[in-house]
Coordinates of C-alpha atoms and ligand atoms in Angstrom, one line a residue:
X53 CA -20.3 30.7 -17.1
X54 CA -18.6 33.0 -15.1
X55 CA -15.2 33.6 -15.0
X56 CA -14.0 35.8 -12.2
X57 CA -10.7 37.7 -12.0
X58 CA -10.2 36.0 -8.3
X59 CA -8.0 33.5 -8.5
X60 CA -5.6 32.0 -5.7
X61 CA -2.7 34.5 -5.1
X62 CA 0.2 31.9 -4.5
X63 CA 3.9 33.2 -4.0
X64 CA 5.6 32.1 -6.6
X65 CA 8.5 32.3 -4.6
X66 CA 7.7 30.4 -1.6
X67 CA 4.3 28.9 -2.9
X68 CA 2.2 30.3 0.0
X69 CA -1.0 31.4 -0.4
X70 CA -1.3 34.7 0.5
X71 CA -4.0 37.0 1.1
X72 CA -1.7 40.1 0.0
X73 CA 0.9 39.9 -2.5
X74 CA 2.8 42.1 -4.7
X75 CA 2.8 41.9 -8.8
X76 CA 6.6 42.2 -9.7
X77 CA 7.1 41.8 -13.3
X78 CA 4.0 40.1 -13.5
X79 CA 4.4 37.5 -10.9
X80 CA 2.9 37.4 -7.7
X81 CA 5.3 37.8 -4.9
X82 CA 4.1 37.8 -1.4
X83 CA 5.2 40.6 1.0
X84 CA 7.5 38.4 3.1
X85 CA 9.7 37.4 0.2
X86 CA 9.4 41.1 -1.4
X87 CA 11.0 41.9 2.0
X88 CA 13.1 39.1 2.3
X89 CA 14.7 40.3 -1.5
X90 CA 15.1 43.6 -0.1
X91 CA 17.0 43.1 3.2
X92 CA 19.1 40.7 1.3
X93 CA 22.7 41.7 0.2
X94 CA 24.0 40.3 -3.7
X95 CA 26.7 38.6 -1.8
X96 CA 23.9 36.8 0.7
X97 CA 22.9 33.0 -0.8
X98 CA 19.3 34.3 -0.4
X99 CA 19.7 36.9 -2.3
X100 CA 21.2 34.1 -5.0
X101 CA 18.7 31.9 -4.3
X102 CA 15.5 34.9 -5.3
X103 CA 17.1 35.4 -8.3
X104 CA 17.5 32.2 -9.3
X105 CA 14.1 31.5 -8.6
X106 CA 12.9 34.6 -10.6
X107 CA 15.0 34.0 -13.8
X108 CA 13.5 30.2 -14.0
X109 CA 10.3 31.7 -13.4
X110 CA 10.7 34.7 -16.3
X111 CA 12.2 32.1 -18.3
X112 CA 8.9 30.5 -18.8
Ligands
ZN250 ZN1 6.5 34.3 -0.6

């Protein structure tokens, strides 16, 4: 019984698998949306829309 430490790395922003992805606060973010956060402004909807997705996602 062996348990590896490879497990699917899946956005959990967009829900793609990805073969590189960043660990932001413990959740795996690919690099598109990392750099899709970035580039956005506070005022832009997607900016809204990360950060609603991150706060129902800390709030498990
Ligand atoms: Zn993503």
């Amino acid at each position: 019984m062996v348990e590896g430490n490879q497990r699917p790395q899946i956005c959990l922003i967009c829900g793609q698998e990805q073969h590189e992805s960043l660990e932001i606060l413990g959740k795996q973010i690919c690099c598109t949306c990392e750099t899709e956060m970035v580039k956005s402004k506070v005022e832009d909807p997607v900016y809204l829309y990360y950060v609603w997705r991150l706060r129902r996602l800390l709030a498990h």
